[in-house]
Amino acid sequence: MNSVQRQPGELQFAEELAALAVLDTRQRPPHWKLSPWAVVTYILGGQLDNGITVTPKYIGQRRLIEIAVATLATDRALLLLGLPGTAKSWVSEHLAAAISGNSTLMVQGTAGTPEEAIRYGWNYALLLAKGPSRQALVRSPVMRAMEEGSLVRVEELTRVPADVQDTLITILSEKMLPIPELGEECRAVPGFNLIATANNKDRGVNEMSSALKRRFNTVILPTPDTLEEEVAIVQMRVDSLGRALELPAEAPALAEIRRIVTIFRELREGKTEDGKSKLKSPSSTLSTAEAIGVVSNGLALAGHFGDGKLSAHDIASGLVGAVVKDPVHDGVVWREYLETVVKERDGWKDLYRACRDHA
């Protein structure tokens, strides 16, 4: 098979999933590849009896993942809600990979997502030639999941227009999709369910109707509780991306990741790590995902245009770009933070000079 830039979870971690399947003797819901216990182990990681180490896909509260998996074993759909960069899509993908063995049945929500993306469409050449028929029907990912008894993912549900969102109500409540053109209906087989993700910052864009909200069990994925937890997440994802993209730089020193994460957390929370000084917050999100992007960008610069070692000079451009989204407001916040915090912090003079020169 030709190499690809990024494989879906079920291929990337196929060895782990196979090892879990061999050892998994617990009850599995209909059409599930693994039991709920094994799915949670796959997501959170652990050491198996056969010596294989399952890498963590999510670092956070175990109970949240248990609730999410338990929801998918019922007839309630799952809504993963959280701020940008809290690993909603990542968790969604790996839940589908572990439960159905296929994470590619997905609808990407946008302002232009049509109803056909959730229900079905038509091959218009066949439709004109032969009229409405099963052969002319183009199944959506949702319809395919219903027929196969698997999970389907709807990313950024609140980006989808409200009238299109509501096409899910009948599917989720009746487990049925009418096809009036054929006088037929598609009924879901056991194992079908839906995982949606939504962004806290998109509230009010296309608010979900109360009828649709009732069909979901909502699990809120929080930002990492501690600095150490967020550093571990960034390190794990950067290592994975570095291997996938074959970046020629060395793995970043933990100290550099810690500095970036510290800056993001302080500006996000509006106070220094020791709580002694209040700070202005920029308009940017400063999520964990953006911290991963800053480190990855720095590694590319260090590998292709430097000595292969991540330095403050490599980090500066990505860091400033992540913080300063509004040149006026964010620029003031960033310069003030540089002068009052970064400049005065022991061992951070190199980062201060690099960011000041870049700005």
Coordinates of C-alpha atoms in Angstrom, one line a residue, residues 99-287:
I99 CA -15.8 0.3 18.2
S100 CA -16.5 -0.1 14.4
G101 CA -13.1 -0.6 13.0
N102 CA -13.8 2.3 10.6
S103 CA -13.5 6.0 11.5
T104 CA -13.9 7.3 7.9
L105 CA -17.7 7.5 7.9
M106 CA -17.8 11.2 8.6
V107 CA -19.8 14.3 7.7
Q108 CA -17.8 17.5 8.1
G109 CA -20.0 20.3 9.3
T110 CA -19.8 23.7 7.6
A111 CA -22.1 26.6 6.8
G112 CA -22.7 25.0 3.4
T113 CA -23.3 21.4 4.5
P114 CA -26.4 20.3 2.5
E115 CA -29.2 18.0 3.6
E116 CA -27.9 15.3 1.2
A117 CA -24.7 15.0 3.2
I118 CA -26.8 13.6 6.1
R119 CA -29.6 11.8 4.2
Y120 CA -28.8 10.8 0.7
G121 CA -28.3 12.2 -2.8
W122 CA -28.8 11.1 -6.4
N123 CA -26.6 10.1 -9.3
Y124 CA -28.4 12.5 -11.7
A125 CA -27.3 10.7 -14.9
L126 CA -29.0 7.5 -13.7
L127 CA -31.9 9.4 -12.2
L128 CA -32.6 11.0 -15.6
A129 CA -32.1 7.8 -17.5
K130 CA -34.1 5.4 -15.3
G131 CA -35.9 7.5 -12.7
P132 CA -35.6 7.1 -8.9
S133 CA -34.1 3.7 -8.0
R134 CA -31.7 2.2 -5.6
Q135 CA -29.0 2.2 -8.2
A136 CA -29.4 6.0 -8.6
L137 CA -29.3 6.6 -4.8
V138 CA -26.0 8.0 -3.4
R139 CA -25.8 7.0 0.2
S140 CA -24.5 9.4 2.8
P141 CA -22.1 8.3 5.5
V142 CA -25.0 8.4 7.9
M143 CA -27.0 6.0 5.7
R144 CA -24.1 3.7 5.2
A145 CA -23.6 3.5 9.0
M146 CA -27.2 2.7 9.5
E147 CA -27.0 -0.2 7.0
E148 CA -23.7 -1.5 8.4
G149 CA -24.5 -1.1 12.1
S150 CA -21.5 1.1 12.7
L151 CA -20.7 4.6 14.1
V152 CA -20.8 7.7 12.0
R153 CA -19.2 11.0 13.0
V154 CA -20.6 14.5 12.4
E155 CA -17.9 17.1 13.0
E156 CA -18.7 20.7 14.1
L157 CA -22.5 20.0 14.2
T158 CA -23.3 23.6 15.2
R159 CA -21.6 24.9 12.0
V160 CA -24.4 23.1 10.1
P161 CA -27.5 25.1 9.2
A162 CA -30.3 24.5 11.7
D163 CA -32.7 23.0 9.2
V164 CA -30.1 20.5 8.0
Q165 CA -29.3 19.6 11.7
D166 CA -32.9 18.7 12.3
T167 CA -32.8 16.0 9.6
L168 CA -31.0 14.0 12.3
I169 CA -34.0 14.0 14.6
T170 CA -35.9 11.2 12.9
I171 CA -32.7 9.2 12.4
L172 CA -31.8 9.4 16.1
S173 CA -35.2 9.0 17.5
E174 CA -36.8 6.4 15.2
K175 CA -33.5 4.9 13.9
M176 CA -35.0 5.2 10.5
L177 CA -34.4 7.3 7.4
P178 CA -37.4 7.7 5.0
I179 CA -36.8 7.6 1.3
P180 CA -40.1 9.0 0.0
E181 CA -39.0 9.0 -3.7
L182 CA -38.9 5.2 -3.6
G183 CA -41.7 4.6 -1.0
E184 CA -39.1 2.9 1.2
E185 CA -37.2 3.5 4.4
C186 CA -33.7 2.7 5.6
R187 CA -33.8 1.2 9.1
A188 CA -30.7 1.1 11.3
V189 CA -29.3 -2.3 12.2
P190 CA -28.0 -2.9 15.8
G191 CA -24.6 -1.2 16.4
F192 CA -25.5 2.1 14.6
N193 CA -24.9 5.3 16.5
L194 CA -23.7 8.8 16.0
I195 CA -20.9 10.9 17.5
A196 CA -21.1 14.6 17.0
T197 CA -18.6 17.3 18.0
A198 CA -19.4 20.9 18.7
N199 CA -17.3 24.0 19.6
N200 CA -18.2 26.1 22.7
K201 CA -17.2 29.2 20.8
D202 CA -19.7 28.4 18.0
R203 CA -22.7 28.8 20.4
G204 CA -25.2 31.1 18.8
V205 CA -23.9 30.4 15.2
N206 CA -26.4 27.6 14.5
E207 CA -27.8 26.7 17.9
M208 CA -29.2 23.1 18.1
S209 CA -32.9 22.9 18.6
S210 CA -34.1 21.5 21.9
A211 CA -35.6 18.5 20.1
L212 CA -32.2 17.6 18.7
K213 CA -30.4 18.3 22.0
R214 CA -32.6 15.7 23.7
R215 CA -31.3 13.0 21.4
F216 CA -27.8 13.4 22.6
N217 CA -25.9 12.7 25.8
T218 CA -23.4 15.5 26.1
V219 CA -19.8 15.0 27.4
I220 CA -17.8 18.2 27.9
L221 CA -14.1 17.7 27.2
P222 CA -12.3 20.3 29.3
T223 CA -8.9 22.0 28.8
P224 CA -6.1 20.0 30.5
D225 CA -6.3 20.5 34.3
T226 CA -2.6 20.9 34.9
L227 CA 0.6 22.1 33.2
E228 CA 2.1 18.6 33.3
E229 CA -1.0 17.1 31.7
E230 CA -1.0 19.6 28.8
V231 CA 2.8 19.2 28.3
A232 CA 2.3 15.5 28.1
I233 CA -0.4 15.9 25.5
V234 CA 1.7 18.3 23.4
Q235 CA 4.8 16.0 23.6
M236 CA 2.8 12.9 22.6
R237 CA 1.1 14.5 19.6
V238 CA 4.3 16.3 18.4
D239 CA 6.2 13.0 18.5
S240 CA 3.5 11.4 16.4
L241 CA 3.4 14.2 13.9
G242 CA 7.1 14.4 13.6
R243 CA 7.3 10.7 12.6
A244 CA 4.4 11.0 10.2
L245 CA 5.8 14.0 8.5
E246 CA 9.4 12.8 8.7
L247 CA 10.7 16.0 10.1
P248 CA 14.5 16.0 10.1
A249 CA 14.8 17.7 13.6
E250 CA 15.5 16.1 16.9
A251 CA 12.6 15.5 19.3
P252 CA 12.0 18.8 21.1
A253 CA 13.4 19.2 24.6
L254 CA 10.8 19.0 27.3
A255 CA 11.8 22.4 28.5
E256 CA 10.8 24.1 25.2
I257 CA 7.4 22.5 25.2
R258 CA 6.9 23.5 28.9
R259 CA 7.7 27.1 28.0
I260 CA 5.2 27.3 25.2
V261 CA 2.5 25.5 27.2
T262 CA 3.2 27.9 30.2
I263 CA 2.7 30.9 28.0
F264 CA -0.5 29.6 26.5
R265 CA -2.0 28.7 29.9
E266 CA -1.0 32.0 31.5
L267 CA -2.5 34.1 28.7
R268 CA -5.6 31.9 28.5
E269 CA -6.3 32.1 32.2
G270 CA -5.3 35.8 32.6
K271 CA -2.8 35.2 35.4
T272 CA 0.8 34.0 35.9
E273 CA 1.5 30.4 36.9
D274 CA 2.1 31.4 40.5
G275 CA -1.1 33.5 40.6
K276 CA 0.7 36.6 41.7
S277 CA 0.1 38.7 38.6
K278 CA -3.0 39.3 36.6
L279 CA -2.7 39.4 32.8
K280 CA -4.7 40.6 29.9
S281 CA -5.9 37.8 27.6
P282 CA -5.7 37.9 23.8
S283 CA -8.7 37.2 21.5
S284 CA -7.0 34.0 20.3
T285 CA -8.0 30.6 21.7
L286 CA -4.5 29.4 22.6
S287 CA -5.7 25.8 22.7

